[in-house]
Tab-separated table of C-alpha atoms and ligand atoms in Angstrom:
chain	number	residue	atom	x	y	z
A	1	UNK	CA	-195.333	34.515	-135.641
A	2	UNK	CA	-197.018	34.201	-139.041
A	3	UNK	CA	-196.204	32.085	-142.065
A	4	UNK	CA	-196.873	33.724	-145.428
A	5	UNK	CA	-196.671	31.756	-148.641
A	6	UNK	CA	-196.372	33.468	-152.015
A	7	UNK	CA	-197.046	31.276	-155.033
A	8	UNK	CA	-195.589	31.507	-158.520
A	9	UNK	CA	-198.475	33.779	-159.496
A	10	UNK	CA	-197.257	36.268	-156.841
A	11	UNK	CA	-193.552	36.113	-157.607
A	12	UNK	CA	-193.634	36.093	-161.402
A	13	UNK	CA	-192.915	39.710	-162.247
A	14	UNK	CA	-191.196	42.842	-160.970
A	15	UNK	CA	-194.587	44.443	-160.229
A	16	UNK	CA	-195.907	41.484	-158.254
A	17	UNK	CA	-192.646	41.211	-156.312
A	18	UNK	CA	-193.037	44.863	-155.305
A	19	UNK	CA	-196.384	43.898	-153.780
A	20	UNK	CA	-194.779	40.953	-151.986
A	21	UNK	CA	-192.117	43.226	-150.540
A	22	UNK	CA	-194.654	45.719	-149.293
A	23	UNK	CA	-196.957	43.043	-147.803
A	24	UNK	CA	-194.098	41.399	-145.904
A	25	UNK	CA	-192.448	44.610	-144.772
A	26	UNK	CA	-195.715	45.894	-143.342
A	27	UNK	CA	-196.011	42.914	-140.961
A	28	UNK	CA	-195.313	43.870	-137.372
A	29	UNK	CA	-194.622	40.390	-136.071
A	30	UNK	CA	-191.962	37.844	-137.040
A	31	UNK	CA	-192.710	36.168	-140.342
A	32	UNK	CA	-191.630	33.155	-142.298
A	33	UNK	CA	-192.056	33.787	-146.015
A	34	UNK	CA	-192.303	30.647	-148.135
A	35	UNK	CA	-191.822	31.273	-151.838
A	36	UNK	CA	-192.428	29.350	-155.049
A	37	UNK	CA	-190.365	29.522	-158.202
A	38	UNK	CA	-191.079	32.481	-160.518
A	39	UNK	CA	-194.504	31.991	-162.139
A	40	UNK	CA	-194.417	29.341	-164.851
A	41	UNK	CA	-190.731	28.614	-164.242
A	42	UNK	CA	-191.165	25.040	-162.972
A	43	UNK	CA	-193.115	24.154	-166.130
A	44	UNK	CA	-190.365	25.759	-168.184
A	45	UNK	CA	-187.628	23.834	-166.365
A	46	UNK	CA	-189.479	20.599	-167.148
A	47	UNK	CA	-190.150	21.528	-170.799
A	48	UNK	CA	-186.454	22.324	-171.342
A	49	UNK	CA	-185.419	19.063	-169.692
A	50	UNK	CA	-187.655	17.223	-172.155
A	51	UNK	CA	-185.990	19.031	-175.052
A	52	UNK	CA	-182.549	18.035	-173.781
A	53	UNK	CA	-183.748	14.446	-173.363
A	54	UNK	CA	-184.965	14.503	-176.972
A	55	UNK	CA	-181.477	15.549	-178.109
A	56	UNK	CA	-182.382	19.147	-178.941
A	57	UNK	CA	-179.734	21.808	-178.362
A	58	UNK	CA	-182.486	24.340	-177.801
A	59	UNK	CA	-181.940	23.769	-174.111
A	60	UNK	CA	-178.910	26.070	-174.387
A	61	UNK	CA	-180.883	29.088	-175.636
A	62	UNK	CA	-183.667	28.311	-173.154
A	63	UNK	CA	-181.115	28.566	-170.364
A	64	UNK	CA	-180.062	32.009	-171.579
A	65	UNK	CA	-183.650	33.268	-171.541
A	66	UNK	CA	-184.280	31.782	-168.096
A	67	UNK	CA	-181.171	33.423	-166.705
A	68	UNK	CA	-182.110	36.764	-168.247
A	69	UNK	CA	-185.523	36.638	-166.583
A	70	UNK	CA	-183.896	36.248	-163.165
A	71	UNK	CA	-181.280	38.920	-163.882
A	72	UNK	CA	-183.971	41.420	-164.918
A	73	UNK	CA	-185.645	40.986	-161.566
A	74	UNK	CA	-182.333	41.440	-159.760
A	75	UNK	CA	-181.608	44.597	-161.802
A	76	UNK	CA	-184.981	46.094	-160.972
A	77	UNK	CA	-185.405	45.119	-157.355
A	78	UNK	CA	-182.174	44.246	-155.558
A	79	UNK	CA	-180.228	47.107	-153.996
A	80	UNK	CA	-177.065	48.076	-155.852
A	81	UNK	CA	-174.785	46.932	-153.044
A	82	UNK	CA	-176.158	43.365	-153.272
A	83	UNK	CA	-176.649	43.082	-157.033
A	84	UNK	CA	-173.317	41.534	-157.965
A	85	UNK	CA	-173.276	38.952	-155.193
A	86	UNK	CA	-176.853	37.854	-155.958
A	87	UNK	CA	-176.024	37.636	-159.669
A	88	UNK	CA	-172.992	35.496	-158.817
A	89	UNK	CA	-175.136	33.123	-156.772
A	90	UNK	CA	-177.744	32.878	-159.527
A	91	UNK	CA	-175.008	32.335	-162.144
A	92	UNK	CA	-173.597	29.481	-160.078
A	93	UNK	CA	-177.024	27.886	-159.889
A	94	UNK	CA	-177.439	28.277	-163.664
A	95	UNK	CA	-174.059	26.632	-164.224
A	96	UNK	CA	-175.139	23.688	-162.143
A	97	UNK	CA	-178.489	23.557	-163.990
A	98	UNK	CA	-176.651	23.696	-167.308
A	99	UNK	CA	-174.462	20.723	-166.296
A	100	UNK	CA	-177.582	18.784	-165.310
A	101	UNK	CA	-179.219	19.524	-168.675
A	102	UNK	CA	-176.023	18.555	-170.484
A	103	UNK	CA	-176.039	15.205	-168.727
A	104	UNK	CA	-179.649	14.641	-169.756
A	105	UNK	CA	-178.813	15.697	-173.333
A	106	UNK	CA	-175.790	13.385	-173.604
A	107	UNK	CA	-177.543	10.392	-172.099
A	108	UNK	CA	-180.832	11.172	-173.845
A	109	UNK	CA	-182.439	10.103	-170.635
A	110	UNK	CA	-184.380	12.041	-168.031
A	111	UNK	CA	-184.562	9.958	-164.872
A	112	UNK	CA	-186.861	10.787	-161.987
A	113	UNK	CA	-183.818	11.787	-159.982
A	114	UNK	CA	-182.550	14.177	-162.686
A	115	UNK	CA	-185.994	15.721	-163.052
A	116	UNK	CA	-186.218	16.256	-159.293
A	117	UNK	CA	-182.855	17.988	-159.439
A	118	UNK	CA	-183.901	20.126	-162.415
A	119	UNK	CA	-187.105	21.380	-160.763
A	120	UNK	CA	-185.298	22.167	-157.502
A	121	UNK	CA	-183.540	25.103	-159.195
A	122	UNK	CA	-186.753	27.145	-159.473
A	123	UNK	CA	-187.256	27.678	-155.755
A	124	UNK	CA	-183.506	27.790	-155.038
A	125	UNK	CA	-183.190	30.747	-157.406
A	126	UNK	CA	-186.361	32.611	-156.461
A	127	UNK	CA	-185.689	32.370	-152.708
A	128	UNK	CA	-182.135	33.574	-153.152
A	129	UNK	CA	-183.348	36.713	-154.970
A	130	UNK	CA	-186.404	37.382	-152.793
A	131	UNK	CA	-184.343	37.190	-149.602
A	132	UNK	CA	-182.394	40.148	-150.970
A	133	UNK	CA	-185.463	42.109	-152.043
A	134	UNK	CA	-187.179	42.095	-148.645
A	135	UNK	CA	-185.241	44.237	-146.217
A	136	UNK	CA	-183.691	42.467	-143.274
A	137	UNK	CA	-184.631	38.997	-144.547
A	138	UNK	CA	-182.622	35.874	-143.755
A	139	UNK	CA	-182.526	32.947	-146.203
A	140	UNK	CA	-183.159	29.427	-144.867
A	141	UNK	CA	-182.446	26.351	-146.951
A	142	UNK	CA	-185.481	24.036	-146.868
A	143	UNK	CA	-183.757	20.929	-148.347
A	144	UNK	CA	-181.799	20.847	-145.087
A	145	UNK	CA	-184.939	20.382	-143.004
A	146	UNK	CA	-187.809	19.202	-145.243
A	147	UNK	CA	-187.207	15.489	-145.644
A	148	UNK	CA	-189.023	12.927	-147.741
A	149	UNK	CA	-189.347	9.156	-147.886
A	150	UNK	CA	-190.366	7.047	-150.849
A	151	UNK	CA	-193.793	5.392	-150.613
A	152	UNK	CA	-195.602	3.692	-153.493
A	153	UNK	CA	-193.177	5.332	-155.916
A	154	UNK	CA	-193.903	8.850	-154.608
A	155	UNK	CA	-192.014	11.206	-152.326
A	156	UNK	CA	-193.898	11.678	-149.086
A	157	UNK	CA	-193.011	13.767	-146.064
A	158	UNK	CA	-190.735	12.155	-143.489
A	159	UNK	CA	-192.546	13.861	-140.653
A	160	UNK	CA	-190.369	12.721	-137.762
A	161	UNK	CA	-187.063	13.852	-139.250
A	162	UNK	CA	-188.611	17.035	-140.599
A	163	UNK	CA	-190.003	18.074	-137.212
A	164	UNK	CA	-186.656	17.591	-135.492
A	165	UNK	CA	-184.725	19.339	-138.216
A	166	UNK	CA	-187.086	22.341	-138.346
A	167	UNK	CA	-186.575	22.874	-134.636
A	168	UNK	CA	-182.815	22.493	-134.980
A	169	UNK	CA	-182.855	25.090	-137.758
A	170	UNK	CA	-185.225	27.711	-136.328
A	171	UNK	CA	-185.179	27.442	-132.532
A	172	UNK	CA	-182.946	30.051	-130.962
A	173	UNK	CA	-182.377	31.876	-134.244
A	174	UNK	CA	-183.262	35.513	-134.084
A	175	UNK	CA	-184.925	36.596	-137.296
A	176	UNK	CA	-187.553	39.134	-138.235
A	177	UNK	CA	-188.194	37.760	-141.730
A	178	UNK	CA	-187.126	34.248	-142.763
A	179	UNK	CA	-187.341	33.442	-146.474
A	180	UNK	CA	-187.736	29.749	-147.248
A	181	UNK	CA	-187.926	28.041	-150.648
A	182	UNK	CA	-191.160	26.059	-150.891
A	183	UNK	CA	-191.714	22.691	-152.583
A	184	UNK	CA	-188.132	21.362	-152.434
A	185	UNK	CA	-186.807	18.743	-150.069
A	186	UNK	CA	-184.165	16.035	-149.821
A	187	UNK	CA	-184.243	12.350	-149.002
A	188	UNK	CA	-182.209	10.632	-146.287
A	189	UNK	CA	-179.120	10.577	-148.533
A	190	UNK	CA	-179.363	14.278	-149.295
A	191	UNK	CA	-180.611	13.840	-152.868
A	192	UNK	CA	-183.041	16.537	-154.063
A	193	UNK	CA	-186.722	15.582	-153.946
A	194	UNK	CA	-189.897	17.633	-153.584
A	195	UNK	CA	-193.388	17.649	-152.106
A	196	UNK	CA	-195.215	17.372	-155.453
A	197	UNK	CA	-196.446	20.029	-157.877
A	198	UNK	CA	-198.008	22.918	-156.003
A	199	UNK	CA	-196.123	21.772	-152.899
A	200	UNK	CA	-194.983	25.195	-151.640
A	201	UNK	CA	-198.322	25.503	-149.835
A	202	UNK	CA	-197.440	22.293	-148.004
A	203	UNK	CA	-193.953	23.550	-147.024
A	204	UNK	CA	-195.646	26.593	-145.487
A	205	UNK	CA	-198.157	24.473	-143.568
A	206	UNK	CA	-195.457	22.114	-142.276
A	207	UNK	CA	-193.479	25.096	-140.935
A	208	UNK	CA	-196.564	26.796	-139.491
A	209	UNK	CA	-197.542	23.637	-137.623
A	210	UNK	CA	-194.031	22.748	-136.423
A	211	UNK	CA	-193.349	26.251	-135.118
A	212	UNK	CA	-196.865	26.918	-133.775
A	213	UNK	CA	-197.521	29.941	-135.951
A	214	UNK	CA	-200.619	32.013	-135.174
A	215	UNK	CA	-201.749	31.951	-138.752
A	216	UNK	CA	-200.882	30.627	-142.202
A	217	UNK	CA	-201.518	33.029	-145.059
A	218	UNK	CA	-201.575	31.730	-148.629
A	219	UNK	CA	-201.073	34.703	-150.967
A	220	UNK	CA	-202.147	34.085	-154.548
A	221	UNK	CA	-203.789	35.807	-157.528
A	222	UNK	CA	-207.487	35.585	-156.587
A	223	UNK	CA	-209.471	37.284	-153.805
A	224	UNK	CA	-209.958	34.062	-151.862
A	225	UNK	CA	-211.273	30.520	-152.017
A	226	UNK	CA	-214.141	30.680	-154.493
A	227	UNK	CA	-217.383	28.774	-154.977
A	228	UNK	CA	-215.860	27.232	-158.135
A	229	UNK	CA	-212.749	27.515	-160.266
A	230	UNK	CA	-213.021	31.100	-161.588
A	231	UNK	CA	-211.298	30.091	-164.825
A	232	UNK	CA	-214.201	27.769	-165.597
A	233	UNK	CA	-217.164	29.480	-163.943
A	234	UNK	CA	-217.257	33.230	-164.394
A	235	UNK	CA	-219.949	33.691	-161.725
A	236	UNK	CA	-217.747	32.068	-159.054
A	237	UNK	CA	-217.520	34.225	-155.945
A	238	UNK	CA	-215.330	34.413	-152.877
A	239	UNK	CA	-216.319	32.309	-149.858
A	240	UNK	CA	-215.898	34.229	-146.579
A	241	UNK	CA	-215.135	31.249	-144.432
A	242	UNK	CA	-214.769	27.490	-144.623
A	243	UNK	CA	-214.168	24.798	-142.060
A	244	UNK	CA	-210.951	22.801	-142.369
A	245	UNK	CA	-212.944	19.782	-143.494
A	246	UNK	CA	-214.815	21.691	-146.178
A	247	UNK	CA	-211.575	23.157	-147.519
A	248	UNK	CA	-209.959	19.727	-147.475
A	249	UNK	CA	-212.842	18.217	-149.444
A	250	UNK	CA	-212.903	21.008	-152.039
A	251	UNK	CA	-209.148	20.641	-152.528
A	252	UNK	CA	-209.253	16.837	-152.680
A	253	UNK	CA	-211.848	17.233	-155.409
A	254	UNK	CA	-209.603	19.511	-157.437
A	255	UNK	CA	-209.785	23.120	-156.160
A	256	UNK	CA	-206.269	24.103	-157.175
A	257	UNK	CA	-206.053	27.134	-154.916
A	258	UNK	CA	-204.503	24.995	-152.137
A	259	UNK	CA	-202.411	21.853	-152.545
A	260	UNK	CA	-204.486	19.177	-150.720
A	261	UNK	CA	-201.955	17.874	-148.129
A	262	UNK	CA	-201.498	21.454	-146.883
A	263	UNK	CA	-204.566	21.530	-144.721
A	264	UNK	CA	-203.938	18.565	-142.438
A	265	UNK	CA	-200.884	19.839	-140.457
A	266	UNK	CA	-202.508	23.181	-139.630
A	267	UNK	CA	-205.908	21.606	-138.963
A	268	UNK	CA	-204.202	19.305	-136.495
A	269	UNK	CA	-202.781	22.330	-134.651
A	270	UNK	CA	-205.921	24.435	-135.148
A	271	UNK	CA	-203.997	27.187	-136.949
A	272	UNK	CA	-206.282	29.236	-139.235
A	273	UNK	CA	-205.469	29.637	-142.919
A	274	UNK	CA	-206.232	32.837	-144.805
A	275	UNK	CA	-206.321	32.918	-148.598
A	276	UNK	CA	-205.337	36.395	-149.733
A	277	UNK	CA	-204.742	38.219	-153.001
A	278	UNK	CA	-201.246	39.657	-153.562
A	279	UNK	CA	-202.751	41.997	-156.173
A	280	UNK	CA	-205.559	43.178	-153.889
A	281	UNK	CA	-204.112	42.893	-150.372
A	282	UNK	CA	-206.938	44.791	-148.666
A	283	UNK	CA	-209.627	42.341	-149.787
A	284	UNK	CA	-210.698	40.287	-146.743
A	285	UNK	CA	-209.912	36.922	-148.383
A	286	UNK	CA	-211.157	33.577	-147.086
A	287	UNK	CA	-210.642	32.317	-143.568
A	288	UNK	CA	-210.350	28.562	-143.084
A	289	UNK	CA	-210.700	27.516	-139.492
A	290	UNK	CA	-212.410	25.039	-137.269
A	291	UNK	CA	-215.843	26.582	-137.545
A	292	UNK	CA	-218.075	23.654	-138.293
A	293	UNK	CA	-221.615	24.867	-137.910
A	294	UNK	CA	-223.795	23.107	-135.378
A	295	UNK	CA	-225.529	20.152	-136.965
A	296	UNK	CA	-229.036	21.539	-136.547
A	297	UNK	CA	-228.306	24.556	-138.715
A	298	UNK	CA	-229.478	24.570	-142.288
A	299	UNK	CA	-226.883	23.078	-144.597
A	300	UNK	CA	-225.162	25.639	-146.783
A	301	UNK	CA	-223.345	24.373	-149.848
A	302	UNK	CA	-219.966	26.126	-149.916
A	303	UNK	CA	-218.516	25.228	-153.273
A	304	UNK	CA	-218.206	22.861	-156.184
A	305	UNK	CA	-214.976	21.473	-157.578
A	306	UNK	CA	-213.891	18.887	-160.101
A	307	UNK	CA	-211.163	16.379	-160.845
A	308	UNK	CA	-210.438	15.957	-164.532
A	309	UNK	CA	-208.831	12.758	-165.751
A	310	UNK	CA	-210.889	10.496	-163.558
A	311	UNK	CA	-211.284	6.804	-164.354
A	312	UNK	CA	-213.825	4.352	-163.070
A	313	UNK	CA	-213.162	0.691	-162.372
A	314	UNK	CA	-216.187	-1.602	-162.138
A	315	UNK	CA	-215.952	-4.956	-160.433
A	316	UNK	CA	-218.797	-7.305	-161.227
A	317	UNK	CA	-219.589	-10.539	-159.478
A	318	UNK	CA	-221.135	-13.533	-161.220
A	319	UNK	CA	-223.338	-14.102	-158.189
A	320	UNK	CA	-224.799	-12.066	-155.316
A	321	UNK	CA	-222.334	-9.679	-153.771
A	322	UNK	CA	-222.125	-8.845	-150.069
A	323	UNK	CA	-221.610	-5.234	-150.996
A	324	UNK	CA	-220.486	-3.816	-147.635
A	325	UNK	CA	-217.775	-6.450	-147.123
A	326	UNK	CA	-216.745	-6.295	-150.720
A	327	UNK	CA	-216.442	-2.488	-150.725
A	328	UNK	CA	-214.387	-2.589	-147.537
A	329	UNK	CA	-212.015	-5.044	-149.177
A	330	UNK	CA	-211.708	-2.831	-152.272
A	331	UNK	CA	-211.066	0.286	-150.181
A	332	UNK	CA	-208.510	-1.470	-147.986
A	333	UNK	CA	-206.671	-2.690	-151.074
A	334	UNK	CA	-206.521	0.844	-152.461
A	335	UNK	CA	-205.348	2.292	-149.152
A	336	UNK	CA	-202.639	-0.363	-148.741
A	337	UNK	CA	-201.324	0.517	-152.180
A	338	UNK	CA	-201.400	4.283	-151.770
A	339	UNK	CA	-204.244	4.889	-154.235
A	340	UNK	CA	-206.714	7.681	-153.380
A	341	UNK	CA	-210.312	6.755	-154.070
A	342	UNK	CA	-212.397	9.679	-155.318
A	343	UNK	CA	-215.665	7.864	-154.756
A	344	UNK	CA	-217.252	4.466	-154.427
A	345	UNK	CA	-220.317	4.326	-156.600
A	346	UNK	CA	-223.555	2.436	-156.540
A	347	UNK	CA	-224.226	0.908	-159.899
A	348	UNK	CA	-227.509	-0.182	-161.406
A	349	UNK	CA	-226.555	-3.827	-160.920
A	350	UNK	CA	-226.683	-5.140	-157.371
A	351	UNK	CA	-223.770	-7.428	-158.161
A	352	UNK	CA	-221.352	-4.680	-159.100
A	353	UNK	CA	-219.443	-1.894	-157.453
A	354	UNK	CA	-217.419	0.921	-159.002
A	355	UNK	CA	-214.593	3.095	-157.734
A	356	UNK	CA	-213.307	6.310	-159.286
A	357	UNK	CA	-209.588	7.104	-159.157
A	358	UNK	CA	-207.384	9.599	-160.991
A	359	UNK	CA	-205.772	8.618	-164.297
A	360	UNK	CA	-202.329	8.961	-162.701
A	361	UNK	CA	-203.175	6.127	-160.283
A	362	UNK	CA	-205.261	3.856	-162.510
A	363	UNK	CA	-202.485	1.381	-163.367
A	364	UNK	CA	-201.482	1.078	-159.717
A	365	UNK	CA	-205.145	0.583	-158.762
A	366	UNK	CA	-205.756	-2.123	-161.372
A	367	UNK	CA	-202.609	-4.000	-160.461
A	368	UNK	CA	-203.525	-3.952	-156.775
A	369	UNK	CA	-207.116	-5.097	-157.401
A	370	UNK	CA	-205.998	-7.848	-159.760
A	371	UNK	CA	-203.652	-9.162	-157.094
A	372	UNK	CA	-206.235	-8.908	-154.307
A	373	UNK	CA	-208.991	-10.631	-156.300
A	374	UNK	CA	-206.753	-13.041	-158.237
A	375	UNK	CA	-208.582	-16.075	-156.785
A	376	UNK	CA	-212.085	-14.818	-157.663
A	377	UNK	CA	-210.991	-13.664	-161.129
A	378	UNK	CA	-209.439	-17.070	-161.769
A	379	UNK	CA	-212.542	-19.054	-160.776
A	380	UNK	CA	-214.859	-16.685	-162.643
A	381	UNK	CA	-216.581	-15.567	-159.429
A	382	UNK	CA	-215.583	-12.060	-160.505
A	383	UNK	CA	-215.865	-10.987	-164.134
A	384	UNK	CA	-212.915	-9.180	-165.752
A	385	UNK	CA	-212.721	-5.593	-164.506
A	386	UNK	CA	-214.216	-2.880	-166.632
A	387	UNK	CA	-212.381	0.477	-166.915
A	388	UNK	CA	-213.893	3.743	-168.147
A	389	UNK	CA	-211.458	6.605	-168.824
A	390	UNK	CA	-211.636	10.327	-169.675
A	391	UNK	CA	-214.196	11.046	-166.981
A	392	UNK	CA	-214.542	13.925	-164.525
A	393	UNK	CA	-215.511	13.693	-160.865
A	394	UNK	CA	-217.492	16.631	-159.544
A	395	UNK	CA	-218.295	17.312	-155.899
A	396	UNK	CA	-220.393	19.773	-153.947
A	397	UNK	CA	-219.193	20.396	-150.430
A	398	UNK	CA	-220.923	21.441	-147.222
A	399	UNK	CA	-220.561	20.535	-143.569
A	400	UNK	CA	-223.297	18.415	-142.004
A	401	UNK	CA	-224.742	17.201	-145.268
A	402	UNK	CA	-225.914	14.132	-143.341
A	403	UNK	CA	-228.678	16.191	-141.722
A	404	UNK	CA	-230.177	17.361	-144.929
A	405	UNK	CA	-232.324	15.713	-147.542
A	406	UNK	CA	-232.861	18.875	-149.573
A	407	UNK	CA	-229.335	19.182	-150.948
A	408	UNK	CA	-229.036	15.603	-152.296
A	409	UNK	CA	-232.538	15.916	-153.764
A	410	UNK	CA	-231.738	19.217	-155.428
A	411	UNK	CA	-228.549	17.773	-156.885
A	412	UNK	CA	-230.314	14.678	-158.230
A	413	UNK	CA	-232.955	16.856	-159.843
A	414	UNK	CA	-230.333	19.156	-161.417
A	415	UNK	CA	-228.457	16.231	-162.941
A	416	UNK	CA	-231.665	14.746	-164.313
A	417	UNK	CA	-233.041	18.016	-165.720
A	418	UNK	CA	-229.664	18.797	-167.294
A	419	UNK	CA	-229.694	15.336	-168.931
A	420	UNK	CA	-226.160	14.709	-167.752
A	421	UNK	CA	-224.634	11.313	-168.407
A	422	UNK	CA	-223.975	10.350	-164.792
A	423	UNK	CA	-221.744	7.273	-164.829
A	424	UNK	CA	-221.390	7.079	-161.062
A	425	UNK	CA	-222.328	8.860	-157.864
A	426	UNK	CA	-221.174	8.629	-154.272
A	427	UNK	CA	-223.167	6.204	-152.218
A	428	UNK	CA	-224.508	6.214	-148.691
A	429	UNK	CA	-225.147	9.214	-146.474
A	430	UNK	CA	-222.572	11.866	-147.163
A	431	UNK	CA	-220.898	13.760	-144.343
A	432	UNK	CA	-219.284	16.669	-146.182
A	433	UNK	CA	-219.376	16.023	-149.925
A	434	UNK	CA	-221.644	14.670	-152.623
A	435	UNK	CA	-219.798	13.558	-155.724
A	436	UNK	CA	-220.723	12.243	-159.137
A	437	UNK	CA	-218.873	11.199	-162.267
A	438	UNK	CA	-219.625	12.354	-165.823
A	439	UNK	CA	-217.775	12.039	-169.129
A	440	UNK	CA	-214.910	14.585	-169.261
A	441	UNK	CA	-216.672	16.357	-172.142
A	442	UNK	CA	-219.576	17.230	-169.806
A	443	UNK	CA	-217.423	18.575	-166.971
A	444	UNK	CA	-217.804	22.313	-167.506
A	445	UNK	CA	-221.503	21.996	-168.370
A	446	UNK	CA	-222.076	20.010	-165.168
A	447	UNK	CA	-220.120	22.504	-163.051
A	448	UNK	CA	-222.064	25.393	-164.540
A	449	UNK	CA	-225.439	23.720	-163.946
A	450	UNK	CA	-224.627	22.841	-160.367
A	451	UNK	CA	-223.161	26.288	-159.691
A	452	UNK	CA	-226.256	28.003	-161.116
A	453	UNK	CA	-228.532	25.945	-158.899
A	454	UNK	CA	-226.620	26.333	-155.629
A	455	UNK	CA	-225.114	29.809	-156.050
A	456	UNK	CA	-227.241	31.541	-158.683
A	457	UNK	CA	-226.262	32.414	-162.228
B	501	ADP	P1	-200.130	29.937	-156.782
B	501	ADP	O1	-199.134	30.175	-157.852
B	501	ADP	O2	-200.380	31.173	-155.966
B	501	ADP	O3	-199.852	28.739	-155.949
B	501	ADP	P2	-202.239	28.460	-158.126
B	501	ADP	O4	-202.325	28.662	-159.589
B	501	ADP	O5	-201.639	27.187	-157.627
B	501	ADP	O6	-201.511	29.746	-157.523
B	501	ADP	O7	-203.686	28.600	-157.452
B	501	ADP	C1	-204.466	29.766	-157.672
B	501	ADP	C2	-205.432	29.508	-158.802
B	501	ADP	O8	-206.306	28.452	-158.442
B	501	ADP	C3	-206.336	30.663	-159.120
B	501	ADP	O9	-205.742	31.535	-160.039
B	501	ADP	C4	-207.576	29.994	-159.679
B	501	ADP	O10	-207.588	30.094	-161.076
B	501	ADP	C5	-207.416	28.505	-159.319
B	501	ADP	N1	-208.583	27.950	-158.622
B	501	ADP	C6	-209.144	26.747	-158.895
B	501	ADP	N2	-210.206	26.532	-158.115
B	501	ADP	C7	-210.329	27.609	-157.301
B	501	ADP	C8	-211.225	27.970	-156.266
B	501	ADP	N3	-212.229	27.170	-155.879
B	501	ADP	N4	-211.038	29.158	-155.665
B	501	ADP	C9	-210.048	29.986	-156.025
B	501	ADP	N5	-209.165	29.712	-157.003
B	501	ADP	C10	-209.295	28.529	-157.643
B	502	LIG	N1	-192.939	25.592	-158.169
B	502	LIG	C1	-193.664	24.379	-157.828
B	502	LIG	C2	-194.723	24.095	-158.889
B	502	LIG	O1	-194.860	24.863	-159.835
B	502	LIG	C3	-194.254	24.405	-156.459
B	502	LIG	C4	-195.299	25.462	-156.197
B	502	LIG	O2	-195.431	26.411	-156.982
B	502	LIG	O3	-195.985	25.361	-155.185
B	502	LIG	O4	-195.375	23.095	-158.803
B	503	MG	MG1	-200.422	26.717	-155.997
């Protein structure tokens, strides 16, 4: 059995949906097809919710246009005998969406819960239509079996319940093609939640791992995982193969082609991931599997990626700092509070240490550190924390970096020759990634320089 995931870029138009249909229908084995909302539709749902919250009646005409977009697809692609029933189902969903928007409009308030409900409509609608476009497909309702818990103010997967529910839903059901809405979930009380933006990839990985699929295929709009973001670096080229760890690192450092939590469940089960292009299905794509090269081999840098909106917090001691102990305490504090650390940086002062985090987690990070070091801040042992914003974290990724002195040297030289303003860099001996932080305004220049050096211009 295979799991195929088609993102918004693959399900946005009549033409792309024709490709999806042909790709799925040409599979010989059983398949689970995880789908996103129509391309750009989740953003549109959110933008319209904001208009309603602001008291604008434009949400009403937006709804009309959104409905028309779905109806056009039904008119073009659903067989005549199913058209009316699919239109009825989509109309019912639009009525429910309209009531939700009206509530937001009247209250002039868009709560987290309402927003979660609003965005759930994208995948509910697309999956309903796509299950009628692909012949013989059966629709499964992921909010029944993808469950989330709340941790540190975010929805995270409730793995235990989800595993049980997936088996209850799929075991002993005879299907050739199962269509499943990605991204959406519910909490223990049945309220709509989701797996985070880009989360359809994760839905697909959770299903692939739970049901022991042979392979997970992520179908998108590029020929594979590339050496850099092709929208920023025009020379970026497709990588034939990556290890799970390399892919995980590139994604954690911002490669948008896969949502970062996706890799872990399939890595754990050793299920390979293929990245394929819906618009060029015969291209080989990228294979991600457990193919870490043997440590003695020459290190080959696989790619470079970047996280915009990075911030750096510097903690400075008034006296000598036992850096190792101090860094461990900082990292533990971040982990306990659900903050992801992009890098811990050496600074020029031996009494200071810096950590880079994303802008979305900076307040949480500061609050946690202030609590943890309240005593030291009070006595003046630690100076008030310094925060730098609008930065970018850039990372090059390769397995077995530890065995190589050439790559770190080459990177250092590139940054120096390019006169980049490096405000932080990862410390210690790297295993799989080397990261550094520059002002956001230097991000693309830095990516281009590094890409030229490691992959040619
Ligand atoms: P989907 O709708 O299929 O989920 P996404 O927009 O989430 O698609 O991801 C695909 C996009 O990711 C590509 O169009 C590409 O612009 C971008 N991207 C960023 N970094 C990379 C990379 N290293 N390799 C390939 N694509 C990348
Ligand atoms: N539709 C959701 C989003 O736009 C989930 C996804 O596409 O993976 O974030
Ligand atoms: Mg995506």
